[in-house]
Short mmCIF file of C-alpha atoms in Angstrom, two decimals:
data_model
loop_
_atom_site.label_atom_id
_atom_site.label_comp_id
_atom_site.label_asym_id
_atom_site.label_seq_id
_atom_site.Cartn_x
_atom_site.Cartn_y
_atom_site.Cartn_z
CA UNK F 1 50.44 -54.39 -9.37
CA UNK F 2 47.18 -55.66 -7.73
CA UNK F 3 44.97 -53.76 -5.18
CA UNK F 4 45.43 -55.31 -1.73
CA UNK F 5 43.07 -54.70 0.93
CA UNK F 6 44.37 -52.46 4.21
CA UNK F 7 43.09 -51.56 7.43
CA UNK F 8 43.14 -48.04 9.09
CA UNK F 9 41.71 -48.55 12.18
CA UNK F 10 38.38 -50.23 11.55
CA UNK F 11 37.95 -48.85 8.06
CA UNK F 12 38.66 -51.03 5.12
CA UNK F 13 40.49 -48.93 2.46
CA UNK F 14 42.14 -50.00 -1.04
CA UNK F 15 45.45 -49.28 -2.48
CA UNK F 16 45.73 -48.97 -6.20
CA UNK F 17 48.62 -48.70 -8.25
CA UNK F 18 48.83 -45.99 -11.08
CA UNK F 19 47.46 -48.52 -13.74
CA UNK F 20 45.20 -50.53 -11.74
CA UNK F 21 42.14 -49.22 -12.78
CA UNK F 22 42.99 -50.51 -16.54
CA UNK F 23 43.78 -54.08 -15.20
CA UNK F 24 41.67 -56.78 -14.41
CA UNK F 25 43.44 -56.52 -10.93
CA UNK F 26 40.70 -54.31 -9.92
CA UNK F 27 37.63 -55.63 -8.14
CA UNK F 28 34.42 -55.36 -9.68
CA UNK F 29 33.00 -53.62 -6.77
CA UNK F 30 35.84 -50.83 -7.04
CA UNK F 31 34.90 -50.48 -10.63
CA UNK F 32 31.18 -50.01 -9.93
CA UNK F 33 31.63 -47.51 -7.56
CA UNK F 34 34.20 -45.70 -9.49
CA UNK F 35 32.00 -45.67 -12.39
CA UNK F 36 28.98 -44.33 -10.27
CA UNK F 37 31.14 -41.50 -9.20
CA UNK F 38 32.43 -40.40 -12.51
CA UNK F 39 28.75 -40.47 -13.99
CA UNK F 40 27.47 -38.65 -10.85
CA UNK F 41 29.94 -35.78 -11.40
CA UNK F 42 29.62 -35.49 -14.94
CA UNK F 43 25.71 -35.28 -14.55
CA UNK F 44 26.35 -32.46 -11.77
CA UNK F 45 28.44 -30.71 -13.91
CA UNK F 46 26.07 -30.74 -16.86
CA UNK F 47 23.25 -29.77 -14.68
CA UNK F 48 25.10 -26.74 -13.46
CA UNK F 49 25.65 -25.85 -16.77
CA UNK F 50 22.26 -26.06 -17.86
CA UNK F 51 21.19 -23.79 -14.79
CA UNK F 52 23.90 -21.31 -15.95
CA UNK F 53 22.47 -21.35 -19.31
CA UNK F 54 18.87 -20.86 -18.31
CA UNK F 55 19.78 -17.48 -16.52
CA UNK F 56 22.52 -16.04 -18.96
CA UNK F 57 22.09 -13.62 -21.50
CA UNK F 58 25.22 -11.80 -22.88
CA UNK F 59 23.08 -9.16 -24.82
CA UNK F 60 21.19 -8.49 -21.51
CA UNK F 61 24.75 -8.31 -19.52
CA UNK F 62 26.11 -5.81 -22.12
CA UNK F 63 23.28 -3.93 -21.99
CA UNK F 64 23.38 -3.82 -17.92
CA UNK F 65 26.93 -2.27 -18.16
CA UNK F 66 25.97 -0.04 -20.75
CA UNK F 67 28.39 -1.47 -23.30
CA UNK F 68 26.28 -0.44 -26.65
CA UNK F 69 29.33 -1.77 -28.77
CA UNK F 70 29.29 -5.20 -27.36
CA UNK F 71 25.38 -5.04 -27.75
CA UNK F 72 25.87 -4.31 -31.33
CA UNK F 73 28.51 -6.96 -31.80
CA UNK F 74 26.52 -9.58 -30.41
CA UNK F 75 23.28 -8.67 -32.20
CA UNK F 76 25.51 -8.82 -35.58
CA UNK F 77 26.37 -12.34 -34.56
CA UNK F 78 22.71 -13.19 -34.28
CA UNK F 79 22.42 -13.14 -30.04
CA UNK F 80 19.07 -13.83 -28.90
CA UNK F 81 17.89 -10.09 -27.95
CA UNK F 82 15.23 -11.33 -25.85
CA UNK F 83 17.33 -13.85 -23.70
CA UNK F 84 16.58 -13.17 -20.11
CA UNK F 85 18.88 -13.11 -16.95
CA UNK F 86 18.19 -15.25 -14.06
CA UNK F 87 15.70 -12.71 -12.67
CA UNK F 88 13.98 -12.59 -15.96
CA UNK F 89 15.39 -9.14 -16.92
CA UNK F 90 16.34 -8.69 -20.67
CA UNK F 91 18.27 -6.12 -22.63
CA UNK F 92 15.49 -3.91 -23.13
CA UNK F 93 14.37 -3.52 -19.36
CA UNK F 94 18.07 -2.35 -18.95
CA UNK F 95 17.80 0.07 -21.79
CA UNK F 96 14.79 1.66 -19.93
CA UNK F 97 16.48 1.56 -16.38
CA UNK F 98 19.74 3.36 -18.16
CA UNK F 99 17.25 5.80 -19.76
CA UNK F 100 19.19 4.94 -23.36
CA UNK F 101 17.26 5.75 -26.11
CA UNK F 102 19.62 4.88 -28.58
CA UNK F 103 20.37 1.41 -26.97
CA UNK F 104 16.59 0.60 -26.73
CA UNK F 105 16.18 1.67 -30.67
CA UNK F 106 18.98 -0.57 -31.29
CA UNK F 107 17.39 -3.47 -29.60
CA UNK F 108 13.60 -2.94 -31.07
CA UNK F 109 15.04 -2.78 -34.31
CA UNK F 110 16.54 -6.28 -33.64
CA UNK F 111 13.51 -7.68 -32.52
CA UNK F 112 13.24 -6.84 -28.64
CA UNK F 113 9.62 -7.72 -27.63
CA UNK F 114 8.20 -4.25 -25.89
CA UNK F 115 5.70 -6.40 -23.55
CA UNK F 116 8.56 -8.84 -22.24
CA UNK F 117 8.21 -9.49 -18.52
CA UNK F 118 10.76 -10.02 -15.86
CA UNK F 119 10.33 -12.83 -12.91
CA UNK F 120 8.08 -9.99 -11.18
CA UNK F 121 5.69 -9.32 -13.98
CA UNK F 122 7.35 -5.85 -14.93
CA UNK F 123 7.48 -5.02 -18.72
CA UNK F 124 9.81 -2.13 -19.96
CA UNK F 125 6.84 0.14 -19.98
CA UNK F 126 5.99 -0.41 -16.40
CA UNK F 127 9.66 0.90 -15.46
CA UNK F 128 9.39 3.92 -18.09
CA UNK F 129 5.89 4.72 -16.54
CA UNK F 130 7.48 4.71 -13.04
CA UNK F 131 10.30 6.73 -14.15
CA UNK F 132 8.10 9.41 -16.07
CA UNK F 133 10.25 8.73 -19.02
CA UNK F 134 8.08 10.35 -21.95
CA UNK F 135 10.62 9.96 -24.65
CA UNK F 136 11.34 6.26 -23.60
CA UNK F 137 7.38 5.49 -23.02
CA UNK F 138 6.75 6.88 -26.81
CA UNK F 139 9.58 4.76 -28.16
CA UNK F 140 7.88 1.61 -26.33
CA UNK F 141 4.16 2.57 -27.33
CA UNK F 142 5.12 2.92 -30.58
CA UNK F 143 6.73 -0.53 -30.79
CA UNK F 144 3.72 -2.13 -29.89
CA UNK F 145 3.78 -2.12 -26.02
CA UNK F 146 0.15 -2.60 -24.34
CA UNK F 147 -0.50 0.51 -22.13
CA UNK F 148 -3.30 -1.61 -20.37
CA UNK F 149 -1.04 -4.36 -19.04
CA UNK F 150 -1.35 -4.40 -15.41
CA UNK F 151 1.66 -4.84 -13.09
CA UNK F 152 1.91 -7.84 -10.45
CA UNK F 153 -0.41 -6.10 -8.10
CA UNK F 154 -2.84 -5.06 -10.61
CA UNK F 155 -1.52 -1.66 -10.78
CA UNK F 156 -1.95 0.22 -14.03
CA UNK F 157 0.99 2.29 -16.35
CA UNK F 158 -1.34 5.57 -15.76
CA UNK F 159 -1.00 4.83 -11.71
CA UNK F 160 2.60 4.43 -12.04
CA UNK F 161 3.10 7.70 -14.09
CA UNK F 162 0.86 9.58 -11.49
CA UNK F 163 3.06 8.18 -8.91
CA UNK F 164 5.91 9.98 -10.62
CA UNK F 165 3.99 13.14 -11.32
CA UNK F 166 4.88 13.79 -14.51
CA UNK F 167 2.11 15.34 -16.58
CA UNK F 168 3.32 14.42 -19.80
CA UNK F 169 3.67 11.00 -19.23
CA UNK F 170 -0.16 11.09 -17.67
CA UNK F 171 -1.03 12.44 -21.06
CA UNK F 172 0.92 10.29 -23.10
CA UNK F 173 -0.99 6.98 -21.50
CA UNK F 174 -4.37 8.84 -21.87
CA UNK F 175 -3.98 9.62 -25.28
CA UNK F 176 -2.97 5.95 -25.75
CA UNK F 177 -6.21 4.79 -24.66
CA UNK F 178 -5.86 3.88 -21.19
CA UNK F 179 -8.98 4.27 -18.62
CA UNK F 180 -8.28 7.15 -16.37
CA UNK F 181 -10.77 5.94 -13.60
CA UNK F 182 -9.61 2.46 -13.47
CA UNK F 183 -9.35 1.02 -9.81
CA UNK F 184 -6.48 -1.73 -8.65
CA UNK F 185 -8.04 -4.66 -6.90
CA UNK F 186 -6.13 -4.56 -3.86
CA UNK F 187 -7.40 -0.98 -2.11
CA UNK F 188 -9.32 0.03 -5.27
CA UNK F 189 -7.35 3.28 -5.64
CA UNK F 190 -7.38 5.17 -8.57
CA UNK F 191 -4.25 7.19 -10.54
CA UNK F 192 -5.90 10.35 -9.17
CA UNK F 193 -5.57 9.15 -5.84
CA UNK F 194 -2.06 8.22 -6.45
CA UNK F 195 -1.31 11.46 -7.72
CA UNK F 196 -2.69 13.03 -4.84
CA UNK F 197 -1.25 10.86 -2.26
CA UNK F 198 2.30 11.86 -3.68
CA UNK F 199 1.72 15.34 -3.68
CA UNK F 200 2.03 16.02 -7.23
CA UNK F 201 -0.79 18.98 -8.46
CA UNK F 202 0.33 19.02 -12.07
CA UNK F 203 -0.15 15.28 -12.11
CA UNK F 204 -3.73 16.00 -10.56
CA UNK F 205 -4.73 18.64 -13.19
CA UNK F 206 -3.53 16.52 -15.95
CA UNK F 207 -6.08 13.57 -14.62
CA UNK F 208 -8.81 16.02 -14.00
CA UNK F 209 -8.57 17.60 -17.17
CA UNK F 210 -9.11 13.76 -18.73
CA UNK F 211 -12.32 13.44 -16.66
CA UNK F 212 -10.92 11.49 -13.45
CA UNK F 213 -13.64 11.34 -11.25
CA UNK F 214 -12.63 12.75 -7.59
CA UNK F 215 -15.58 11.11 -6.16
CA UNK F 216 -14.61 7.55 -6.34
CA UNK F 217 -13.68 6.19 -3.21
CA UNK F 218 -11.09 3.36 -2.21
CA UNK F 219 -12.15 0.17 -0.69
CA UNK F 220 -10.98 -1.57 2.18
CA UNK F 221 -7.26 -1.86 3.33
CA UNK F 222 -6.82 -5.64 1.84
CA UNK F 223 -5.37 -8.52 3.38
CA UNK F 224 -4.13 -8.86 6.79
CA UNK F 225 -0.59 -8.17 7.89
CA UNK F 226 1.68 -10.92 7.23
CA UNK F 227 2.29 -11.92 11.03
CA UNK F 228 -1.34 -12.52 11.09
CA UNK F 229 -2.04 -14.13 8.18
CA UNK F 230 -1.77 -17.62 9.64
CA UNK F 231 -4.69 -16.75 12.26
CA UNK F 232 -7.01 -14.91 10.12
CA UNK F 233 -9.58 -15.89 7.57
CA UNK F 234 -8.46 -14.11 4.38
CA UNK F 235 -11.20 -15.26 2.39
CA UNK F 236 -13.24 -13.33 4.43
CA UNK F 237 -11.04 -10.10 4.29
CA UNK F 238 -10.37 -10.50 0.56
CA UNK F 239 -14.85 -10.89 0.61
CA UNK F 240 -14.95 -7.92 2.41
CA UNK F 241 -12.59 -5.84 0.00
CA UNK F 242 -14.37 -6.73 -3.06
CA UNK F 243 -18.12 -5.75 -1.07
CA UNK F 244 -16.76 -2.38 -0.28
CA UNK F 245 -15.66 -1.82 -3.98
CA UNK F 246 -19.22 -2.84 -5.16
CA UNK F 247 -20.98 -0.83 -2.36
CA UNK F 248 -18.65 2.46 -3.61
CA UNK F 249 -19.51 1.79 -7.10
CA UNK F 250 -23.23 1.76 -6.23
CA UNK F 251 -22.92 4.65 -3.86
CA UNK F 252 -24.01 2.28 -0.98
CA UNK F 253 -22.34 2.19 2.54
CA UNK F 254 -20.88 -1.13 3.59
CA UNK F 255 -23.89 -1.64 5.73
CA UNK F 256 -26.24 -1.25 3.16
CA UNK F 257 -24.27 -3.51 0.53
CA UNK F 258 -24.45 -6.43 3.39
CA UNK F 259 -28.45 -5.73 3.58
CA UNK F 260 -28.54 -6.05 -0.12
CA UNK F 261 -26.37 -9.09 -0.10
CA UNK F 262 -28.63 -10.50 2.44
CA UNK F 263 -25.47 -11.20 4.71
CA UNK F 264 -26.25 -11.11 8.35
CA UNK F 265 -24.19 -9.80 11.34
CA UNK F 266 -21.75 -6.59 11.22
CA UNK F 267 -19.21 -8.28 9.78
CA UNK F 268 -21.02 -10.58 7.42
CA UNK F 269 -21.13 -13.37 10.04
CA UNK F 270 -22.38 -13.91 13.44
CA UNK F 271 -22.72 -10.45 15.50
CA UNK F 272 -20.47 -9.88 18.18
CA UNK F 273 -20.92 -7.62 21.06
CA UNK F 274 -18.45 -5.75 22.85
CA UNK F 275 -18.93 -8.13 25.87
CA UNK F 276 -18.62 -10.96 23.98
CA UNK F 277 -15.43 -10.12 22.06
CA UNK F 278 -13.74 -8.93 25.64
CA UNK F 279 -13.17 -5.51 24.04
CA UNK F 280 -13.17 -2.29 26.30
CA UNK F 281 -15.64 0.70 25.48
CA UNK F 282 -14.24 1.94 22.28
CA UNK F 283 -11.83 -0.34 21.47
CA UNK F 284 -10.72 -1.62 18.04
CA UNK F 285 -13.58 0.80 16.22
CA UNK F 286 -11.05 3.18 14.81
CA UNK F 287 -10.54 1.86 11.30
CA UNK F 288 -13.18 0.63 8.86
CA UNK F 289 -16.00 -1.73 9.97
CA UNK F 290 -14.63 -5.29 10.33
CA UNK F 291 -14.05 -7.88 7.28
CA UNK F 292 -17.36 -9.56 6.24
CA UNK F 293 -17.35 -13.45 6.32
CA UNK F 294 -16.76 -15.01 2.96
CA UNK F 295 -19.24 -16.99 0.86
CA UNK F 296 -19.98 -20.33 2.48
CA UNK F 297 -18.10 -22.25 -0.24
CA UNK F 298 -14.92 -20.20 0.73
CA UNK F 299 -15.18 -19.89 4.52
CA UNK F 300 -13.84 -22.45 6.96
CA UNK F 301 -16.80 -23.73 9.44
CA UNK F 302 -15.45 -22.36 12.21
CA UNK F 303 -14.31 -18.78 11.72
CA UNK F 304 -15.29 -17.24 14.81
CA UNK F 305 -11.48 -16.22 16.08
CA UNK F 306 -11.19 -14.64 12.84
CA UNK F 307 -14.13 -12.45 13.38
CA UNK F 308 -12.73 -11.92 17.29
CA UNK F 309 -9.47 -10.76 15.35
CA UNK F 310 -10.98 -8.37 12.95
CA UNK F 311 -13.30 -7.02 15.64
CA UNK F 312 -10.70 -6.18 17.71
CA UNK F 313 -8.44 -4.16 15.47
CA UNK F 314 -5.77 -6.41 14.87
CA UNK F 315 -6.47 -7.55 11.03
CA UNK F 316 -5.33 -4.58 8.48
CA UNK F 317 -8.62 -4.13 7.39
CA UNK F 318 -9.26 -0.46 8.99
CA UNK F 319 -10.07 2.25 6.51
CA UNK F 320 -11.61 2.19 3.25
CA UNK F 321 -13.55 4.85 1.40
CA UNK F 322 -10.67 7.41 1.05
CA UNK F 323 -10.69 9.86 -2.21
CA UNK F 324 -8.43 11.84 -3.56
CA UNK F 325 -9.37 14.92 -1.60
CA UNK F 326 -9.14 12.84 1.55
CA UNK F 327 -5.56 11.73 0.55
CA UNK F 328 -4.51 15.53 -0.33
CA UNK F 329 -5.72 16.74 2.92
CA UNK F 330 -3.85 13.92 4.68
CA UNK F 331 -0.18 14.76 2.83
CA UNK F 332 -1.27 18.86 3.27
CA UNK F 333 -1.35 19.19 -0.58
CA UNK F 334 -2.91 22.67 -0.82
CA UNK F 335 -2.67 23.14 -4.62
CA UNK F 336 -4.09 19.35 -5.31
CA UNK F 337 -7.24 20.28 -2.71
CA UNK F 338 -7.71 23.27 -4.50
CA UNK F 339 -8.04 21.75 -8.05
CA UNK F 340 -10.11 18.99 -6.78
CA UNK F 341 -12.74 21.23 -5.04
CA UNK F 342 -12.84 23.25 -8.36
CA UNK F 343 -13.40 20.05 -9.81
CA UNK F 344 -16.59 19.29 -7.71
CA UNK F 345 -15.06 17.09 -5.12
CA UNK F 346 -17.48 17.42 -1.94
CA UNK F 347 -15.74 19.44 0.78
CA UNK F 348 -17.96 17.23 3.14
CA UNK F 349 -17.12 13.74 2.07
CA UNK F 350 -16.35 11.32 4.46
CA UNK F 351 -14.38 7.93 4.45
CA UNK F 352 -16.03 4.82 5.78
CA UNK F 353 -15.14 5.66 9.11
CA UNK F 354 -16.35 9.42 8.75
CA UNK F 355 -13.30 11.06 8.26
CA UNK F 356 -13.66 14.44 6.34
CA UNK F 357 -11.10 16.27 4.26
CA UNK F 358 -10.98 18.56 7.25
CA UNK F 359 -10.68 16.39 10.28
CA UNK F 360 -8.05 14.54 8.04
CA UNK F 361 -6.14 17.50 7.48
CA UNK F 362 -6.36 18.91 11.23
CA UNK F 363 -5.64 15.13 12.34
CA UNK F 364 -2.37 15.56 10.38
CA UNK F 365 -1.66 19.21 11.23
CA UNK F 366 -2.15 20.66 8.03
CA UNK F 367 -4.12 23.78 9.50
CA UNK F 368 -3.57 26.07 6.77
CA UNK F 369 -5.15 23.46 4.31
CA UNK F 370 -8.04 22.81 6.90
CA UNK F 371 -8.69 26.83 7.16
CA UNK F 372 -8.85 26.73 3.05
CA UNK F 373 -11.58 23.80 3.55
CA UNK F 374 -13.55 25.82 5.99
CA UNK F 375 -13.48 28.74 3.64
CA UNK F 376 -14.74 26.57 1.12
CA UNK F 377 -17.88 25.05 3.09
CA UNK F 378 -16.14 22.47 5.05
CA UNK F 379 -18.68 21.81 8.38
CA UNK F 380 -16.37 22.41 11.42
CA UNK F 381 -18.81 20.53 13.87
CA UNK F 382 -19.00 17.25 11.45
CA UNK F 383 -17.31 14.31 13.20
CA UNK F 384 -16.35 10.63 12.37
CA UNK F 385 -17.80 7.70 13.96
CA UNK F 386 -15.31 8.24 17.12
CA UNK F 387 -17.37 11.68 17.23
CA UNK F 388 -14.03 13.08 16.78
CA UNK F 389 -14.51 16.68 15.89
CA UNK F 390 -11.81 19.34 14.30
CA UNK F 391 -11.80 20.98 17.70
CA UNK F 392 -11.16 17.78 19.90
CA UNK F 393 -8.26 16.49 17.58
CA UNK F 394 -6.72 20.18 17.31
CA UNK F 395 -7.09 20.22 21.45
CA UNK F 396 -5.38 16.81 21.50
CA UNK F 397 -2.70 17.60 19.10
CA UNK F 398 -1.97 20.71 21.18
CA UNK F 399 -1.54 18.49 24.15
CA UNK F 400 0.67 15.42 23.37
CA UNK F 401 3.10 14.82 26.18
CA UNK F 402 5.26 12.68 24.14
CA UNK F 403 5.35 9.61 21.98
CA UNK F 404 7.16 6.51 20.50
CA UNK F 405 7.18 8.01 16.99
CA UNK F 406 7.45 11.09 15.63
CA UNK F 407 4.31 13.79 14.56
CA UNK F 408 4.19 16.35 11.86
CA UNK F 409 5.08 19.98 12.95
CA UNK F 410 2.29 21.91 12.62
CA UNK F 411 2.09 24.84 9.68
CA UNK F 412 0.22 26.80 12.26
CA UNK F 413 0.11 27.25 15.65
CA UNK F 414 -2.39 25.12 17.33
CA UNK F 415 -4.03 27.88 19.12
CA UNK F 416 -4.56 30.00 16.33
CA UNK F 417 -5.98 27.27 14.46
CA UNK F 418 -8.37 26.64 17.38
CA UNK F 419 -9.35 30.17 17.70
CA UNK F 420 -9.92 29.94 13.90
CA UNK F 421 -12.37 26.90 14.39
CA UNK F 422 -14.09 28.85 17.36
CA UNK F 423 -14.64 31.96 15.25
CA UNK F 424 -16.19 29.82 12.64
CA UNK F 425 -18.57 28.10 14.77
CA UNK F 426 -16.87 25.08 16.21
CA UNK F 427 -19.14 23.76 19.29
CA UNK F 428 -16.90 23.64 22.41
CA UNK F 429 -19.51 21.08 24.23
CA UNK F 430 -19.70 18.23 21.65
CA UNK F 431 -18.51 14.98 23.02
CA UNK F 432 -16.27 12.03 21.56
CA UNK F 433 -17.30 8.67 21.89
CA UNK F 434 -14.09 6.84 21.17
CA UNK F 435 -10.30 6.99 22.45
CA UNK F 436 -8.16 9.19 20.39
CA UNK F 437 -4.91 7.34 19.01
CA UNK F 438 -2.56 6.37 21.64
CA UNK F 439 0.88 7.42 20.51
CA UNK F 440 2.93 5.98 23.41
CA UNK F 441 2.30 3.41 26.42
CA UNK F 442 4.84 5.60 28.55
CA UNK F 443 2.34 8.10 29.62
CA UNK F 444 0.32 8.77 32.63
CA UNK F 445 -1.78 11.16 30.12
CA UNK F 446 -4.29 8.80 28.83
CA UNK F 447 -7.99 7.85 30.07
CA UNK F 448 -11.27 7.06 28.88
CA UNK F 449 -12.20 9.59 26.42
CA UNK F 450 -15.91 8.60 25.82
CA UNK F 451 -17.86 11.50 26.58
CA UNK F 452 -14.86 14.10 26.89
CA UNK F 453 -15.01 17.45 25.49
CA UNK F 454 -12.72 19.43 24.15
CA UNK F 455 -12.58 21.65 27.87
CA UNK F 456 -12.23 18.19 29.43
CA UNK F 457 -9.24 17.25 27.13
CA UNK F 458 -7.56 20.49 27.67
CA UNK F 459 -7.82 20.21 31.54
CA UNK F 460 -6.49 16.84 31.59
CA UNK F 461 -3.29 18.10 30.35
CA UNK F 462 -3.44 21.41 32.27
CA UNK F 463 -4.08 23.79 29.38
CA UNK F 464 -5.04 27.00 31.36
CA UNK F 465 -4.65 29.01 28.38
CA UNK F 466 -6.84 27.11 26.10
CA UNK F 467 -9.24 26.49 28.93
CA UNK F 468 -9.73 30.18 29.12
CA UNK F 469 -10.40 30.45 25.20
CA UNK F 470 -12.79 27.60 25.41
CA UNK F 471 -14.65 29.07 28.32
CA UNK F 472 -14.90 32.50 26.39
CA UNK F 473 -16.66 30.58 23.26
CA UNK F 474 -19.13 29.09 25.56
CA UNK F 475 -17.59 25.73 26.71
CA UNK F 476 -19.66 24.08 29.83
CA UNK F 477 -16.87 23.01 32.50
CA UNK F 478 -19.40 21.03 34.18
CA UNK F 479 -20.22 18.56 31.33
CA UNK F 480 -18.40 14.86 32.38
CA UNK F 481 -17.52 11.97 30.53
CA UNK F 482 -19.34 8.98 30.27
CA UNK F 483 -17.36 7.38 33.10
CA UNK F 484 -18.07 10.68 35.50
CA UNK F 485 -14.83 12.23 34.91
CA UNK F 486 -15.02 16.02 34.98
CA UNK F 487 -12.58 18.83 34.12
CA UNK F 488 -11.89 19.36 37.46
#
C-alpha cells in the first residue's frame, strides 16, 4: 500500500502502511528524513554512552560502597584501579575517606597512584592529612605520595594537618621533608598560624619544636569579595597582597615597601584625600592599608573607581600582618599563647593596622588571656591606628546595647578586667581617633568617636559605676571629642 498525503487542519502528514518503508512507494523525502532521524538517535545514544563511560569506575564505585570483596574481584579481572568517577575521585580517595587501611593496601598493591588528583586537585594524602590519619598518611608516603604537593589554593599538607591538630601527623610530614615555614599564596599564612587559629596547642608545640617561626606575619586579605569582583581591579589587589608578603619577609612596613618599589600614593596609585573620596572622618580605615595599584602592564588606564572602593573599605583587603600569637589571642587559646611567648614571640607585636595580641584578646573578650599577656609584658596603653586602647575597647564591650550579630561572652567580668587594666597603668585619658566597630544600625547609641576617651564612652551609655572607677584613677571629665562632645 502506497503512502498518500492527507491533511489534518493545515499540517501535511503522511500515512504509511507497515511495509511501506521497504517499498519504492515511500517518497525519497520521507526516506531522507527517516535516515537523518535514525542516525541522530544512534549518535546521541553513543555520545551518552561515551559520557557515562568517561565518568564510570567500577572499582571506585565498589570502594565508595566499602565493598572490598567486589573490589578484589574487579582487580582480579584487571579492572582499572585508577579509573576516576565523574568528579575525578578514584578508589584510593574512597579508601582514605573511609579510613580503610586494608582497602588502601589492596589498591596500592594493584597499582593505585598515590598522587592521583580529583577534579578539585585533591590527592589522597591531602585528605589523610586533613583527617590527621597517621596510619593512612604513612602508607601513602611509603607508596611515594609527595608530601610537598600543594592543594588547589596553595595550601600545604602540613597546614591541613595543623588544622586537624594531630601532632603525630605534623611530625610525620616534617620527617618526610616538608618546610615548616612555608606560606600559602593567598594570605601568606603558615601551618603554625593554622594550628593557632584552630586552638590546637599540641600542634603548636609540635611545630615550634620543629623550628616554626612565630614571627612570620600574614600578607593581605587577598581578593575582593565575589559580589564586588566586577567593580574592582583584582590585579591591583593581587599586587598589594604580593607586596605585603615581600615587605613582611624583609621586615618592612607596607609603606616602606611602596617606597622601595618607587610606587607613589597611599595605595600604590593616585593618593586620595578623605574629602575627594567623600568619606567621613575615620571611615573605611579599620582594616589594612588599601590595595596598591598593579604594575602598568596589568592595570587598566582608568582604575580610579577601584581606588575609591578600596579606600572606602568595600574591598576584601582589610587586615594583614597577623601572626600565630595574634590568632591565638583572637581565639582565646591561652595554652598556645603561652607556648608562643616561650618560643620568643613578641608580646607587643602589631598587625598592619596596629592590633597587638592584647588589643585582639580584649576586643574578643578573652580577658584571662589578656591578663596573662599583661603579666608578661604587654603594654596596656599601646593603641592601634584607630587609637583604640585596651581600656577603651573594654569600656565599649561593657556598654554595647545590642547588635545584629552575636558577640562572645567574656570569660571575666568586664568591670573586673577594667580595674585590672587600671591597676597596671592604663591611662584613662587617651583619646580614640576612629569609630569602633558598628554592631547594629538599629540604635541611637553611636556617635563620632574621634577624640573620645574611655570616660566619654562610659558617659555615652550612662555607665555610672564605671565613671566612678575611672575618676578614681585620674580620668579627666572635661576632655571633649574632636567634635566638641563632652561626657556631660
